[in-house]
Amino acid sequence: MKTTNPADWKGILVVGEITNCRLQPVSHELVGKALQLKQDCPAAGEVSVVLIGSGIAAAGKEMQTSGADELILVDHSQCALFHNDLYAAILKNIIEARKPSVVLFPATARYQDLASMLGIRLDTGVAAHCVDIRINETGDILAVVPAFGGKVLGDILCPAHRPQMATAKPGIFRPGEAKPGHTAKVSAFDAGGVIAETMGKTRLVALDAASCAVPEGIPLEKAPVVVCGGWGMGSKENWQLLGELAGMLGGAVGCTRPAIDEGWMPDESSMIGTSGKVIRPKVYIGAALSGSSHHVCGMKDSDLIISINNDPQAAIFEVSDIRVVGDAKQVLSALIERIRTIRSA
Ligand SMILES: Cc1cc2nc3c(=O)[nH]c(=O)nc-3n(C[C@H](O)[C@H](O)[C@H](O)COP(=O)(O)OP(=O)(O)OC[C@H]3O[C@@H](n4cnc5c(N)ncnc54)[C@H](O)[C@@H]3O)c2cc1C
């Protein structure tokens, strides 16, 4: 298929993400950005959202008041689990039929894979991990992407091919405000034909109900307080102090890359930074981490940044509001003890 006549393409399509049966907040963030692009360039056309999954009526209802003009639901039992080949085939069908000029994806582990697969199948480019997206008066987008570990920002244009595709990580854009008075037009895409063509190699046999369980604790991206630890915490035993403090403050524990490598945190879902999450809590407390650019780009917009490091020259102090020079174990233990004393008084 030729995708070289931009004039034939119009509208902004957001690919929402459903994981473990739940609509992911990044879907609202991308809709917020899409609505802003539409406002900046009314000629860009309408904002549509596509949701793929099984039993997704509740997610659809939540999305209906997001301010998007249209909601396309792809609801099929074979779509219950993410399957890149199938999801890409469904989206290719929808995109070729509707010809949106812009398609936005979450830059999550699964959906960035989907975006790159679609880029190849649609013969167009994908601007990955955008930190901003702007639009001109004719509907051409300019995607801002960090390079060289975040030291420079590059502007990515896709002037000759359509759709113009971009991905953004959770937390990069602010979610659009719910518009209770506005209801998106809902349409259903019948995936039966695509499933029959695609599912020769892989087929969903059963779904473990446990995979739909709601994880315990406050999600990192929603926590008002994040207590983040780095390699300098030194041991799993010291690491417990972070959980204790976060629990006292009604917050969540985050980490840098080495904490996962050391096995102090179970997986990457708590990692903050370029390859992890972007957070903006009211209070961020960083203990025994250096402040590498890969980490800082994920937490620098926190309202109040408190850092503890035994090196007075640590780079994290450059972005901190309160700097504590000292041993993290001693400082955290003293802080926990102080809070305990105040609360029991
Ligand atoms: C492509 C790429 C992507 C990456 N993505 C990410 C990402 O998303 N998130 C991320 O975090 N990293 C990421 N990294 C890794 C990143 O570059 C750094 O290596 C990492 O952030 C460093 O983690 P750290 O600050 O915990 O460890 P270090 O840099 O080793 O810093 C440890 C700090 O602890 C201090 N310290 C030591 N002992 C104590 C003590 N007792 N008390 C107080 N302070 C102490 C030291 O002074 C030092 O400043 C990425 C790397 C690459 C190449």
PDB file of N, CA, C and O in Angstrom, residues 82-117:
ATOM      1  N   PHE A  82      -2.819  -9.722  24.962  1.00  0.00           N
ATOM      2  CA  PHE A  82      -2.093  -8.990  23.925  1.00  0.00           C
ATOM      3  C   PHE A  82      -1.387  -9.981  22.991  1.00  0.00           C
ATOM      4  O   PHE A  82      -0.723 -10.912  23.448  1.00  0.00           O
ATOM      5  N   HIS A  83      -1.557  -9.772  21.711  1.00  0.00           N
ATOM      6  CA  HIS A  83      -0.961 -10.654  20.708  1.00  0.00           C
ATOM      7  C   HIS A  83      -0.520  -9.714  19.580  1.00  0.00           C
ATOM      8  O   HIS A  83      -1.357  -9.190  18.848  1.00  0.00           O
ATOM      9  N   ASN A  84       0.772  -9.438  19.484  1.00  0.00           N
ATOM     10  CA  ASN A  84       1.205  -8.348  18.607  1.00  0.00           C
ATOM     11  C   ASN A  84       0.790  -8.550  17.148  1.00  0.00           C
ATOM     12  O   ASN A  84       0.356  -7.613  16.481  1.00  0.00           O
ATOM     13  N   ASP A  85       0.893  -9.799  16.659  1.00  0.00           N
ATOM     14  CA  ASP A  85       0.564 -10.051  15.259  1.00  0.00           C
ATOM     15  C   ASP A  85      -0.924  -9.769  14.999  1.00  0.00           C
ATOM     16  O   ASP A  85      -1.286  -9.079  14.026  1.00  0.00           O
ATOM     17  N   LEU A  86      -1.774 -10.253  15.902  1.00  0.00           N
ATOM     18  CA  LEU A  86      -3.218 -10.057  15.734  1.00  0.00           C
ATOM     19  C   LEU A  86      -3.607  -8.587  15.912  1.00  0.00           C
ATOM     20  O   LEU A  86      -4.338  -8.010  15.100  1.00  0.00           O
ATOM     21  N   TYR A  87      -3.109  -7.975  17.003  1.00  0.00           N
ATOM     22  CA  TYR A  87      -3.438  -6.569  17.255  1.00  0.00           C
ATOM     23  C   TYR A  87      -2.978  -5.687  16.079  1.00  0.00           C
ATOM     24  O   TYR A  87      -3.665  -4.759  15.666  1.00  0.00           O
ATOM     25  N   ALA A  88      -1.783  -6.010  15.532  1.00  0.00           N
ATOM     26  CA  ALA A  88      -1.268  -5.210  14.406  1.00  0.00           C
ATOM     27  C   ALA A  88      -2.161  -5.396  13.178  1.00  0.00           C
ATOM     28  O   ALA A  88      -2.445  -4.432  12.458  1.00  0.00           O
ATOM     29  N   ALA A  89      -2.625  -6.620  12.952  1.00  0.00           N
ATOM     30  CA  ALA A  89      -3.488  -6.877  11.784  1.00  0.00           C
ATOM     31  C   ALA A  89      -4.819  -6.114  11.935  1.00  0.00           C
ATOM     32  O   ALA A  89      -5.319  -5.518  10.975  1.00  0.00           O
ATOM     33  N   ILE A  90      -5.360  -6.114  13.151  1.00  0.00           N
ATOM     34  CA  ILE A  90      -6.624  -5.385  13.399  1.00  0.00           C
ATOM     35  C   ILE A  90      -6.412  -3.888  13.159  1.00  0.00           C
ATOM     36  O   ILE A  90      -7.180  -3.228  12.451  1.00  0.00           O
ATOM     37  N   LEU A  91      -5.341  -3.357  13.739  1.00  0.00           N
ATOM     38  CA  LEU A  91      -5.103  -1.916  13.604  1.00  0.00           C
ATOM     39  C   LEU A  91      -4.800  -1.531  12.160  1.00  0.00           C
ATOM     40  O   LEU A  91      -5.219  -0.469  11.691  1.00  0.00           O
ATOM     41  N   LYS A  92      -4.109  -2.397  11.451  1.00  0.00           N
ATOM     42  CA  LYS A  92      -3.805  -2.103  10.032  1.00  0.00           C
ATOM     43  C   LYS A  92      -5.124  -1.983   9.258  1.00  0.00           C
ATOM     44  O   LYS A  92      -5.305  -1.063   8.460  1.00  0.00           O
ATOM     45  N   ASN A  93      -6.055  -2.893   9.530  1.00  0.00           N
ATOM     46  CA  ASN A  93      -7.367  -2.836   8.879  1.00  0.00           C
ATOM     47  C   ASN A  93      -8.070  -1.516   9.166  1.00  0.00           C
ATOM     48  O   ASN A  93      -8.588  -0.858   8.274  1.00  0.00           O
ATOM     49  N   ILE A  94      -8.082  -1.159  10.463  1.00  0.00           N
ATOM     50  CA  ILE A  94      -8.789   0.065  10.879  1.00  0.00           C
ATOM     51  C   ILE A  94      -8.113   1.295  10.265  1.00  0.00           C
ATOM     52  O   ILE A  94      -8.782   2.197   9.745  1.00  0.00           O
ATOM     53  N   ILE A  95      -6.790   1.332  10.319  1.00  0.00           N
ATOM     54  CA  ILE A  95      -6.064   2.508   9.807  1.00  0.00           C
ATOM     55  C   ILE A  95      -6.230   2.643   8.296  1.00  0.00           C
ATOM     56  O   ILE A  95      -6.471   3.736   7.778  1.00  0.00           O
ATOM     57  N   GLU A  96      -6.158   1.540   7.582  1.00  0.00           N
ATOM     58  CA  GLU A  96      -6.297   1.623   6.122  1.00  0.00           C
ATOM     59  C   GLU A  96      -7.710   2.041   5.727  1.00  0.00           C
ATOM     60  O   GLU A  96      -7.906   2.740   4.726  1.00  0.00           O
ATOM     61  N   ALA A  97      -8.700   1.641   6.528  1.00  0.00           N
ATOM     62  CA  ALA A  97     -10.083   1.993   6.197  1.00  0.00           C
ATOM     63  C   ALA A  97     -10.377   3.454   6.522  1.00  0.00           C
ATOM     64  O   ALA A  97     -11.065   4.147   5.777  1.00  0.00           O
ATOM     65  N   ARG A  98      -9.812   3.942   7.632  1.00  0.00           N
ATOM     66  CA  ARG A  98     -10.173   5.287   8.106  1.00  0.00           C
ATOM     67  C   ARG A  98      -9.164   6.359   7.727  1.00  0.00           C
ATOM     68  O   ARG A  98      -9.474   7.540   7.784  1.00  0.00           O
ATOM     69  N   LYS A  99      -7.950   5.952   7.442  1.00  0.00           N
ATOM     70  CA  LYS A  99      -6.895   6.888   7.037  1.00  0.00           C
ATOM     71  C   LYS A  99      -6.692   8.070   8.004  1.00  0.00           C
ATOM     72  O   LYS A  99      -6.770   9.238   7.606  1.00  0.00           O
ATOM     73  N   PRO A 100      -6.418   7.800   9.284  1.00  0.00           N
ATOM     74  CA  PRO A 100      -6.089   8.917  10.197  1.00  0.00           C
ATOM     75  C   PRO A 100      -4.706   9.470   9.850  1.00  0.00           C
ATOM     76  O   PRO A 100      -3.791   8.702   9.534  1.00  0.00           O
ATOM     77  N   SER A 101      -4.558  10.778   9.948  1.00  0.00           N
ATOM     78  CA  SER A 101      -3.271  11.389   9.614  1.00  0.00           C
ATOM     79  C   SER A 101      -2.229  11.140  10.714  1.00  0.00           C
ATOM     80  O   SER A 101      -1.045  11.054  10.454  1.00  0.00           O
ATOM     81  N   VAL A 102      -2.734  11.051  11.975  1.00  0.00           N
ATOM     82  CA  VAL A 102      -1.843  10.872  13.130  1.00  0.00           C
ATOM     83  C   VAL A 102      -2.329   9.661  13.930  1.00  0.00           C
ATOM     84  O   VAL A 102      -3.535   9.508  14.153  1.00  0.00           O
ATOM     85  N   VAL A 103      -1.401   8.812  14.368  1.00  0.00           N
ATOM     86  CA  VAL A 103      -1.754   7.689  15.252  1.00  0.00           C
ATOM     87  C   VAL A 103      -0.823   7.729  16.462  1.00  0.00           C
ATOM     88  O   VAL A 103       0.410   7.749  16.298  1.00  0.00           O
ATOM     89  N   LEU A 104      -1.401   7.768  17.655  1.00  0.00           N
ATOM     90  CA  LEU A 104      -0.603   7.841  18.888  1.00  0.00           C
ATOM     91  C   LEU A 104      -0.699   6.521  19.651  1.00  0.00           C
ATOM     92  O   LEU A 104      -1.806   5.990  19.839  1.00  0.00           O
ATOM     93  N   PHE A 105       0.443   6.027  20.117  1.00  0.00           N
ATOM     94  CA  PHE A 105       0.511   4.763  20.868  1.00  0.00           C
ATOM     95  C   PHE A 105       1.142   5.000  22.242  1.00  0.00           C
ATOM     96  O   PHE A 105       2.051   5.824  22.357  1.00  0.00           O
ATOM     97  N   PRO A 106       0.774   4.185  23.249  1.00  0.00           N
ATOM     98  CA  PRO A 106       1.534   4.204  24.498  1.00  0.00           C
ATOM     99  C   PRO A 106       2.921   3.600  24.243  1.00  0.00           C
ATOM    100  O   PRO A 106       3.024   2.594  23.539  1.00  0.00           O
ATOM    101  N   ALA A 107       3.956   4.195  24.807  1.00  0.00           N
ATOM    102  CA  ALA A 107       5.300   3.603  24.684  1.00  0.00           C
ATOM    103  C   ALA A 107       5.516   2.635  25.840  1.00  0.00           C
ATOM    104  O   ALA A 107       6.440   2.784  26.638  1.00  0.00           O
ATOM    105  N   THR A 108       4.625   1.669  25.943  1.00  0.00           N
ATOM    106  CA  THR A 108       4.784   0.624  26.961  1.00  0.00           C
ATOM    107  C   THR A 108       5.436  -0.575  26.282  1.00  0.00           C
ATOM    108  O   THR A 108       5.504  -0.634  25.048  1.00  0.00           O
ATOM    109  N   ALA A 109       5.881  -1.537  27.071  1.00  0.00           N
ATOM    110  CA  ALA A 109       6.640  -2.662  26.498  1.00  0.00           C
ATOM    111  C   ALA A 109       5.870  -3.293  25.340  1.00  0.00           C
ATOM    112  O   ALA A 109       6.428  -3.584  24.289  1.00  0.00           O
ATOM    113  N   ARG A 110       4.551  -3.482  25.516  1.00  0.00           N
ATOM    114  CA  ARG A 110       3.792  -4.194  24.494  1.00  0.00           C
ATOM    115  C   ARG A 110       3.395  -3.291  23.332  1.00  0.00           C
ATOM    116  O   ARG A 110       3.478  -3.659  22.174  1.00  0.00           O
ATOM    117  N   TYR A 111       2.958  -2.082  23.642  1.00  0.00           N
ATOM    118  CA  TYR A 111       2.417  -1.243  22.569  1.00  0.00           C
ATOM    119  C   TYR A 111       3.498  -0.559  21.737  1.00  0.00           C
ATOM    120  O   TYR A 111       3.239  -0.179  20.595  1.00  0.00           O
ATOM    121  N   GLN A 112       4.706  -0.424  22.271  1.00  0.00           N
ATOM    122  CA  GLN A 112       5.750   0.137  21.419  1.00  0.00           C
ATOM    123  C   GLN A 112       6.196  -0.918  20.397  1.00  0.00           C
ATOM    124  O   GLN A 112       6.571  -0.601  19.275  1.00  0.00           O
ATOM    125  N   ASP A 113       6.096  -2.164  20.809  1.00  0.00           N
ATOM    126  CA  ASP A 113       6.365  -3.273  19.890  1.00  0.00           C
ATOM    127  C   ASP A 113       5.334  -3.245  18.749  1.00  0.00           C
ATOM    128  O   ASP A 113       5.659  -3.385  17.574  1.00  0.00           O
ATOM    129  N   LEU A 114       4.085  -3.009  19.136  1.00  0.00           N
ATOM    130  CA  LEU A 114       2.991  -2.934  18.162  1.00  0.00           C
ATOM    131  C   LEU A 114       3.195  -1.766  17.196  1.00  0.00           C
ATOM    132  O   LEU A 114       3.005  -1.901  15.977  1.00  0.00           O
ATOM    133  N   ALA A 115       3.606  -0.629  17.739  1.00  0.00           N
ATOM    134  CA  ALA A 115       3.787   0.565  16.905  1.00  0.00           C
ATOM    135  C   ALA A 115       4.867   0.329  15.853  1.00  0.00           C
ATOM    136  O   ALA A 115       4.699   0.668  14.680  1.00  0.00           O
ATOM    137  N   SER A 116       5.989  -0.282  16.269  1.00  0.00           N
ATOM    138  CA  SER A 116       7.065  -0.487  15.298  1.00  0.00           C
ATOM    139  C   SER A 116       6.659  -1.520  14.254  1.00  0.00           C
ATOM    140  O   SER A 116       6.968  -1.375  13.067  1.00  0.00           O
ATOM    141  N   MET A 117       5.918  -2.544  14.671  1.00  0.00           N
ATOM    142  CA  MET A 117       5.444  -3.551  13.712  1.00  0.00           C
ATOM    143  C   MET A 117       4.511  -2.897  12.684  1.00  0.00           C
ATOM    144  O   MET A 117       4.603  -3.149  11.483  1.00  0.00           O
TER     145      MET A 117
END
